[in-house]
Structure formats: structure tokens, C-alpha cells
PDB file of N, CA and C in Angstrom:
ATOM      1  N   UNK A   1     111.507-124.622  94.448  1.00 53.00           N
ATOM      2  CA  UNK A   1     112.475-123.657  93.972  1.00 53.00           C
ATOM      3  C   UNK A   1     112.271-122.336  94.709  1.00 53.00           C
ATOM      4  N   UNK A   2     113.340-121.714  95.130  1.00 54.00           N
ATOM      5  CA  UNK A   2     113.277-120.440  95.848  1.00 54.00           C
ATOM      6  C   UNK A   2     113.858-119.338  94.970  1.00 54.00           C
ATOM      7  N   UNK A   3     113.270-118.152  95.081  1.00 60.00           N
ATOM      8  CA  UNK A   3     113.808-116.988  94.392  1.00 60.00           C
ATOM      9  C   UNK A   3     114.022-115.883  95.414  1.00 60.00           C
ATOM     10  N   UNK A   4     115.058-115.117  95.206  1.00 53.00           N
ATOM     11  CA  UNK A   4     115.361-114.021  96.114  1.00 53.00           C
ATOM     12  C   UNK A   4     114.497-112.836  95.730  1.00 53.00           C
ATOM     13  N   UNK A   5     113.793-112.278  96.717  1.00 58.00           N
ATOM     14  CA  UNK A   5     112.918-111.130  96.468  1.00 58.00           C
ATOM     15  C   UNK A   5     113.670-109.827  96.706  1.00 58.00           C
ATOM     16  N   UNK A   6     114.331-109.699  97.841  1.00 58.00           N
ATOM     17  CA  UNK A   6     115.067-108.490  98.196  1.00 58.00           C
ATOM     18  C   UNK A   6     116.340-108.904  98.911  1.00 58.00           C
ATOM     19  N   UNK A   7     117.453-108.318  98.538  1.00 60.00           N
ATOM     20  CA  UNK A   7     118.697-108.520  99.271  1.00 60.00           C
ATOM     21  C   UNK A   7     119.188-107.155  99.691  1.00 60.00           C
ATOM     22  N   UNK A   8     119.447-106.989 100.972  1.00 65.00           N
ATOM     23  CA  UNK A   8     119.873-105.702 101.493  1.00 65.00           C
ATOM     24  C   UNK A   8     120.862-105.953 102.619  1.00 65.00           C
ATOM     25  N   UNK A   9     122.137-105.850 102.323  1.00 62.00           N
ATOM     26  CA  UNK A   9     123.138-106.098 103.353  1.00 62.00           C
ATOM     27  C   UNK A   9     123.068-107.535 103.819  1.00 62.00           C
ATOM     28  N   UNK A  10     122.750-107.726 105.074  1.00 64.00           N
ATOM     29  CA  UNK A  10     122.694-109.073 105.634  1.00 64.00           C
ATOM     30  C   UNK A  10     121.271-109.612 105.728  1.00 64.00           C
ATOM     31  N   UNK A  11     120.324-109.004 105.008  1.00 66.00           N
ATOM     32  CA  UNK A  11     118.926-109.421 105.027  1.00 66.00           C
ATOM     33  C   UNK A  11     118.522-109.854 103.625  1.00 66.00           C
ATOM     34  N   UNK A  12     117.859-110.993 103.533  1.00 66.00           N
ATOM     35  CA  UNK A  12     117.342-111.464 102.252  1.00 66.00           C
ATOM     36  C   UNK A  12     115.913-111.938 102.439  1.00 66.00           C
ATOM     37  N   UNK A  13     115.048-111.546 101.534  1.00 70.00           N
ATOM     38  CA  UNK A  13     113.672-112.026 101.516  1.00 70.00           C
ATOM     39  C   UNK A  13     113.552-112.984 100.346  1.00 70.00           C
ATOM     40  N   UNK A  14     112.994-114.160 100.596  1.00 70.00           N
ATOM     41  CA  UNK A  14     112.917-115.168  99.548  1.00 70.00           C
ATOM     42  C   UNK A  14     111.472-115.556  99.276  1.00 70.00           C
ATOM     43  N   UNK A  15     111.240-116.051  98.087  1.00 74.00           N
ATOM     44  CA  UNK A  15     109.937-116.596  97.703  1.00 74.00           C
ATOM     45  C   UNK A  15     110.158-118.078  97.403  1.00 74.00           C
ATOM     46  N   UNK A  16     109.324-118.926  97.997  1.00 75.00           N
ATOM     47  CA  UNK A  16     109.472-120.370  97.823  1.00 75.00           C
ATOM     48  C   UNK A  16     108.172-120.967  97.303  1.00 75.00           C
ATOM     49  N   UNK A  17     108.278-122.171  96.762  1.00 78.00           N
ATOM     50  CA  UNK A  17     107.101-122.900  96.309  1.00 78.00           C
ATOM     51  C   UNK A  17     106.244-123.273  97.507  1.00 78.00           C
ATOM     52  N   UNK A  18     104.986-123.514  97.251  1.00 75.00           N
ATOM     53  CA  UNK A  18     104.075-123.848  98.348  1.00 75.00           C
ATOM     54  C   UNK A  18     104.469-125.145  99.043  1.00 75.00           C
ATOM     55  N   UNK A  19     105.134-126.045  98.344  1.00 76.00           N
ATOM     56  CA  UNK A  19     105.557-127.297  98.973  1.00 76.00           C
ATOM     57  C   UNK A  19     106.626-127.061 100.039  1.00 76.00           C
ATOM     58  N   UNK A  20     107.399-125.995  99.916  1.00 74.00           N
ATOM     59  CA  UNK A  20     108.440-125.666 100.894  1.00 74.00           C
ATOM     60  C   UNK A  20     107.974-124.640 101.909  1.00 74.00           C
ATOM     61  N   UNK A  21     106.799-124.096 101.710  1.00 74.00           N
ATOM     62  CA  UNK A  21     106.312-123.006 102.554  1.00 74.00           C
ATOM     63  C   UNK A  21     106.243-123.387 104.028  1.00 74.00           C
ATOM     64  N   UNK A  22     105.737-124.564 104.325  1.00 75.00           N
ATOM     65  CA  UNK A  22     105.589-124.973 105.722  1.00 75.00           C
ATOM     66  C   UNK A  22     106.951-125.034 106.416  1.00 75.00           C
ATOM     67  N   UNK A  23     107.943-125.590 105.738  1.00 74.00           N
ATOM     68  CA  UNK A  23     109.280-125.668 106.322  1.00 74.00           C
ATOM     69  C   UNK A  23     109.848-124.277 106.580  1.00 74.00           C
ATOM     70  N   UNK A  24     109.767-123.410 105.586  1.00 72.00           N
ATOM     71  CA  UNK A  24     110.336-122.064 105.715  1.00 72.00           C
ATOM     72  C   UNK A  24     109.612-121.271 106.794  1.00 72.00           C
ATOM     73  N   UNK A  25     108.281-121.332 106.815  1.00 72.00           N
ATOM     74  CA  UNK A  25     107.540-120.571 107.825  1.00 72.00           C
ATOM     75  C   UNK A  25     107.747-121.129 109.223  1.00 72.00           C
ATOM     76  N   UNK A  26     108.083-122.401 109.331  1.00 72.00           N
ATOM     77  CA  UNK A  26     108.385-122.980 110.636  1.00 72.00           C
ATOM     78  C   UNK A  26     109.756-122.532 111.124  1.00 72.00           C
ATOM     79  N   UNK A  27     110.715-122.464 110.231  1.00 68.00           N
ATOM     80  CA  UNK A  27     112.094-122.128 110.595  1.00 68.00           C
ATOM     81  C   UNK A  27     112.314-120.623 110.712  1.00 68.00           C
ATOM     82  N   UNK A  28     111.644-119.824 109.907  1.00 65.00           N
ATOM     83  CA  UNK A  28     111.882-118.381 109.837  1.00 65.00           C
ATOM     84  C   UNK A  28     111.796-117.656 111.178  1.00 65.00           C
ATOM     85  N   UNK A  29     110.789-117.897 112.021  1.00 65.00           N
ATOM     86  CA  UNK A  29     110.748-117.174 113.302  1.00 65.00           C
ATOM     87  C   UNK A  29     111.961-117.437 114.196  1.00 65.00           C
ATOM     88  N   UNK A  30     112.551-118.610 114.068  1.00 62.00           N
ATOM     89  CA  UNK A  30     113.732-118.908 114.871  1.00 62.00           C
ATOM     90  C   UNK A  30     114.960-118.169 114.360  1.00 62.00           C
ATOM     91  N   UNK A  31     114.954-117.833 113.091  1.00 64.00           N
ATOM     92  CA  UNK A  31     116.085-117.114 112.496  1.00 64.00           C
ATOM     93  C   UNK A  31     115.951-115.614 112.718  1.00 64.00           C
ATOM     94  N   UNK A  32     114.798-115.050 112.436  1.00 54.00           N
ATOM     95  CA  UNK A  32     114.651-113.597 112.469  1.00 54.00           C
ATOM     96  C   UNK A  32     113.781-113.082 113.604  1.00 54.00           C
ATOM     97  N   UNK A  33     112.897-113.928 114.111  1.00 55.00           N
ATOM     98  CA  UNK A  33     111.911-113.547 115.121  1.00 55.00           C
ATOM     99  C   UNK A  33     111.002-112.432 114.618  1.00 55.00           C
ATOM    100  N   UNK A  34     110.856-112.341 113.313  1.00 63.00           N
ATOM    101  CA  UNK A  34     110.012-111.323 112.692  1.00 63.00           C
ATOM    102  C   UNK A  34     109.298-111.925 111.488  1.00 63.00           C
ATOM    103  N   UNK A  35     108.263-111.256 111.058  1.00 69.00           N
ATOM    104  CA  UNK A  35     107.582-111.649 109.826  1.00 69.00           C
ATOM    105  C   UNK A  35     108.275-110.979 108.639  1.00 69.00           C
ATOM    106  N   UNK A  36     107.914-111.402 107.445  1.00 70.00           N
ATOM    107  CA  UNK A  36     108.467-110.797 106.236  1.00 70.00           C
ATOM    108  C   UNK A  36     108.116-109.314 106.191  1.00 70.00           C
ATOM    109  N   UNK A  37     106.871-108.977 106.518  1.00 75.00           N
ATOM    110  CA  UNK A  37     106.450-107.566 106.497  1.00 75.00           C
ATOM    111  C   UNK A  37     107.242-106.748 107.508  1.00 75.00           C
ATOM    112  N   UNK A  38     107.510-107.311 108.682  1.00 74.00           N
ATOM    113  CA  UNK A  38     108.307-106.596 109.679  1.00 74.00           C
ATOM    114  C   UNK A  38     109.723-106.349 109.160  1.00 74.00           C
ATOM    115  N   UNK A  39     110.267-107.304 108.423  1.00 72.00           N
ATOM    116  CA  UNK A  39     111.596-107.119 107.828  1.00 72.00           C
ATOM    117  C   UNK A  39     111.568-106.001 106.789  1.00 72.00           C
ATOM    118  N   UNK A  40     110.526-105.979 105.958  1.00 74.00           N
ATOM    119  CA  UNK A  40     110.407-104.918 104.956  1.00 74.00           C
ATOM    120  C   UNK A  40     110.281-103.553 105.613  1.00 74.00           C
ATOM    121  N   UNK A  41     109.471-103.448 106.669  1.00 78.00           N
ATOM    122  CA  UNK A  41     109.316-102.178 107.385  1.00 78.00           C
ATOM    123  C   UNK A  41     110.639-101.733 107.988  1.00 78.00           C
ATOM    124  N   UNK A  42     111.377-102.687 108.569  1.00 76.00           N
ATOM    125  CA  UNK A  42     112.675-102.354 109.149  1.00 76.00           C
ATOM    126  C   UNK A  42     113.612-101.808 108.088  1.00 76.00           C
ATOM    127  N   UNK A  43     113.669-102.456 106.920  1.00 76.00           N
ATOM    128  CA  UNK A  43     114.568-102.006 105.856  1.00 76.00           C
ATOM    129  C   UNK A  43     114.216-100.608 105.376  1.00 76.00           C
ATOM    130  N   UNK A  44     112.928-100.320 105.247  1.00 80.00           N
ATOM    131  CA  UNK A  44     112.504 -98.977 104.832  1.00 80.00           C
ATOM    132  C   UNK A  44     112.922 -97.948 105.869  1.00 80.00           C
ATOM    133  N   UNK A  45     112.661 -98.237 107.140  1.00 83.00           N
ATOM    134  CA  UNK A  45     113.014 -97.315 108.223  1.00 83.00           C
ATOM    135  C   UNK A  45     114.530 -97.115 108.296  1.00 83.00           C
ATOM    136  N   UNK A  46     115.287 -98.200 108.149  1.00 82.00           N
ATOM    137  CA  UNK A  46     116.746 -98.146 108.222  1.00 82.00           C
ATOM    138  C   UNK A  46     117.316 -97.290 107.089  1.00 82.00           C
ATOM    139  N   UNK A  47     116.851 -97.530 105.862  1.00 83.00           N
ATOM    140  CA  UNK A  47     117.356 -96.766 104.714  1.00 83.00           C
ATOM    141  C   UNK A  47     116.949 -95.300 104.791  1.00 83.00           C
ATOM    142  N   UNK A  48     115.738 -95.024 105.282  1.00 86.00           N
ATOM    143  CA  UNK A  48     115.289 -93.638 105.434  1.00 86.00           C
ATOM    144  C   UNK A  48     116.184 -92.909 106.433  1.00 86.00           C
ATOM    145  N   UNK A  49     116.516 -93.551 107.546  1.00 88.00           N
ATOM    146  CA  UNK A  49     117.404 -92.935 108.534  1.00 88.00           C
ATOM    147  C   UNK A  49     118.792 -92.694 107.964  1.00 88.00           C
ATOM    148  N   UNK A  50     119.280 -93.620 107.135  1.00 87.00           N
ATOM    149  CA  UNK A  50     120.571 -93.409 106.471  1.00 87.00           C
ATOM    150  C   UNK A  50     120.521 -92.178 105.568  1.00 87.00           C
ATOM    151  N   UNK A  51     119.429 -92.029 104.835  1.00 87.00           N
ATOM    152  CA  UNK A  51     119.298 -90.880 103.932  1.00 87.00           C
ATOM    153  C   UNK A  51     119.215 -89.567 104.701  1.00 87.00           C
ATOM    154  N   UNK A  52     118.512 -89.555 105.839  1.00 89.00           N
ATOM    155  CA  UNK A  52     118.473 -88.341 106.657  1.00 89.00           C
ATOM    156  C   UNK A  52     119.875 -87.986 107.156  1.00 89.00           C
ATOM    157  N   UNK A  53     120.670 -88.987 107.508  1.00 90.00           N
ATOM    158  CA  UNK A  53     122.053 -88.744 107.913  1.00 90.00           C
ATOM    159  C   UNK A  53     122.873 -88.151 106.781  1.00 90.00           C
ATOM    160  N   UNK A  54     122.686 -88.678 105.574  1.00 89.00           N
ATOM    161  CA  UNK A  54     123.384 -88.128 104.409  1.00 89.00           C
ATOM    162  C   UNK A  54     122.955 -86.697 104.138  1.00 89.00           C
ATOM    163  N   UNK A  55     121.669 -86.416 104.324  1.00 88.00           N
ATOM    164  CA  UNK A  55     121.167 -85.061 104.099  1.00 88.00           C
ATOM    165  C   UNK A  55     121.795 -84.075 105.080  1.00 88.00           C
ATOM    166  N   UNK A  56     121.928 -84.482 106.332  1.00 92.00           N
ATOM    167  CA  UNK A  56     122.542 -83.605 107.345  1.00 92.00           C
ATOM    168  C   UNK A  56     123.993 -83.281 107.015  1.00 92.00           C
ATOM    169  N   UNK A  57     124.690 -84.228 106.394  1.00 91.00           N
ATOM    170  CA  UNK A  57     126.114 -84.038 106.119  1.00 91.00           C
ATOM    171  C   UNK A  57     126.405 -83.644 104.673  1.00 91.00           C
ATOM    172  N   UNK A  58     125.378 -83.391 103.879  1.00 89.00           N
ATOM    173  CA  UNK A  58     125.579 -82.994 102.479  1.00 89.00           C
ATOM    174  C   UNK A  58     126.192 -81.597 102.428  1.00 89.00           C
ATOM    175  N   UNK A  59     127.243 -81.459 101.629  1.00 91.00           N
ATOM    176  CA  UNK A  59     127.959 -80.187 101.535  1.00 91.00           C
ATOM    177  C   UNK A  59     127.474 -79.323 100.377  1.00 91.00           C
ATOM    178  N   UNK A  60     127.142 -79.952  99.275  1.00 91.00           N
ATOM    179  CA  UNK A  60     126.763 -79.184  98.091  1.00 91.00           C
ATOM    180  C   UNK A  60     125.265 -79.297  97.826  1.00 91.00           C
ATOM    181  N   UNK A  61     124.781 -78.386  97.026  1.00 90.00           N
ATOM    182  CA  UNK A  61     123.380 -78.411  96.632  1.00 90.00           C
ATOM    183  C   UNK A  61     123.024 -79.649  95.823  1.00 90.00           C
ATOM    184  N   UNK A  62     123.975 -80.123  95.029  1.00 92.00           N
ATOM    185  CA  UNK A  62     123.745 -81.318  94.214  1.00 92.00           C
ATOM    186  C   UNK A  62     123.525 -82.531  95.116  1.00 92.00           C
ATOM    187  N   UNK A  63     124.366 -82.661  96.157  1.00 91.00           N
ATOM    188  CA  UNK A  63     124.214 -83.775  97.098  1.00 91.00           C
ATOM    189  C   UNK A  63     122.879 -83.687  97.827  1.00 91.00           C
ATOM    190  N   UNK A  64     122.521 -82.479  98.259  1.00 91.00           N
ATOM    191  CA  UNK A  64     121.256 -82.294  98.971  1.00 91.00           C
ATOM    192  C   UNK A  64     120.068 -82.628  98.082  1.00 91.00           C
ATOM    193  N   UNK A  65     120.096 -82.177  96.833  1.00 91.00           N
ATOM    194  CA  UNK A  65     118.996 -82.457  95.912  1.00 91.00           C
ATOM    195  C   UNK A  65     118.862 -83.948  95.624  1.00 91.00           C
ATOM    196  N   UNK A  66     119.989 -84.630  95.443  1.00 90.00           N
ATOM    197  CA  UNK A  66     119.946 -86.073  95.185  1.00 90.00           C
ATOM    198  C   UNK A  66     119.388 -86.824  96.390  1.00 90.00           C
ATOM    199  N   UNK A  67     119.797 -86.407  97.588  1.00 89.00           N
ATOM    200  CA  UNK A  67     119.310 -87.055  98.804  1.00 89.00           C
ATOM    201  C   UNK A  67     117.831 -86.768  99.011  1.00 89.00           C
ATOM    202  N   UNK A  68     117.410 -85.526  98.777  1.00 88.00           N
ATOM    203  CA  UNK A  68     115.989 -85.186  98.895  1.00 88.00           C
ATOM    204  C   UNK A  68     115.141 -85.967  97.894  1.00 88.00           C
ATOM    205  N   UNK A  69     115.662 -86.162  96.699  1.00 89.00           N
ATOM    206  CA  UNK A  69     114.935 -86.934  95.693  1.00 89.00           C
ATOM    207  C   UNK A  69     114.743 -88.374  96.163  1.00 89.00           C
ATOM    208  N   UNK A  70     115.790 -88.962  96.740  1.00 86.00           N
ATOM    209  CA  UNK A  70     115.685 -90.327  97.264  1.00 86.00           C
ATOM    210  C   UNK A  70     114.708 -90.388  98.431  1.00 86.00           C
ATOM    211  N   UNK A  71     114.762 -89.399  99.316  1.00 85.00           N
ATOM    212  CA  UNK A  71     113.830 -89.360 100.448  1.00 85.00           C
ATOM    213  C   UNK A  71     112.392 -89.174  99.979  1.00 85.00           C
ATOM    214  N   UNK A  72     112.193 -88.339  98.978  1.00 86.00           N
ATOM    215  CA  UNK A  72     110.845 -88.132  98.441  1.00 86.00           C
ATOM    216  C   UNK A  72     110.268 -89.419  97.865  1.00 86.00           C
ATOM    217  N   UNK A  73     111.122 -90.240  97.265  1.00 84.00           N
ATOM    218  CA  UNK A  73     110.626 -91.495  96.699  1.00 84.00           C
ATOM    219  C   UNK A  73     110.186 -92.466  97.788  1.00 84.00           C
ATOM    220  N   UNK A  74     110.718 -92.308  98.998  1.00 78.00           N
ATOM    221  CA  UNK A  74     110.346 -93.177 100.116  1.00 78.00           C
ATOM    222  C   UNK A  74     109.233 -92.564 100.946  1.00 78.00           C
ATOM    223  N   UNK A  75     109.373 -91.293 101.284  1.00 73.00           N
ATOM    224  CA  UNK A  75     108.520 -90.670 102.300  1.00 73.00           C
ATOM    225  C   UNK A  75     107.443 -89.749 101.764  1.00 73.00           C
ATOM    226  N   UNK A  76     107.471 -89.415 100.516  1.00 65.00           N
ATOM    227  CA  UNK A  76     106.551 -88.412 100.002  1.00 65.00           C
ATOM    228  C   UNK A  76     107.258 -87.075  99.917  1.00 65.00           C
ATOM    229  N   UNK A  77     106.507 -86.019  99.699  1.00 61.00           N
ATOM    230  CA  UNK A  77     107.097 -84.699  99.472  1.00 61.00           C
ATOM    231  C   UNK A  77     107.726 -84.135 100.738  1.00 61.00           C
ATOM    232  N   UNK A  78     108.978 -83.685 100.612  1.00 57.00           N
ATOM    233  CA  UNK A  78     109.695 -83.026 101.704  1.00 57.00           C
ATOM    234  C   UNK A  78     110.074 -81.627 101.259  1.00 57.00           C
ATOM    235  N   UNK A  79     109.925 -80.666 102.110  1.00 57.00           N
ATOM    236  CA  UNK A  79     110.336 -79.289 101.825  1.00 57.00           C
ATOM    237  C   UNK A  79     111.441 -78.903 102.783  1.00 57.00           C
ATOM    238  N   UNK A  80     112.636 -78.749 102.250  1.00 54.00           N
ATOM    239  CA  UNK A  80     113.767 -78.329 103.088  1.00 54.00           C
ATOM    240  C   UNK A  80     114.452 -77.144 102.463  1.00 54.00           C
TER     241      UNK A  80
END
């Protein structure tokens, strides 16, 4: 049985039983050419860059504060 761990756009991380592990780990590099951890790192980096873009284009203080709060939850304390 497989369970979805993370779904983000066109990327999904799944958890499978140990009986299916060999099949999935054999096929996965041909699909993504990355490890699960590399996919997680990519998603964090991608979302952080999206948030920085939103911060640059934020017009109001409310938008800036909401974006900074989201960035702080990912990157730690930011002072802008």
C-alpha cells in the first residue's frame, strides 16, 4: 500500500510498504533522476524563491507582513 507524503504541483512524494520498496527505488531514478531528499530540497528552494518574488511585488504592508511570516517559517528570522 502506498501513501502520498507531499503533493506540490507536478511533484509527489510517496511512502510504500517494504515489499514494494525495491521496485519503487529501482524505477524512481529513471523518473526523476533525483533522490527523495533532493526533491524535498528543490521544493523548499522553489517555494522560497516564489515567496521572495511575492515580497518584491507586495504593495501593502499587510501583504509584506504575510509574506515575511511565510518566509520566516522557512528560512528563519528576516529583517526587512
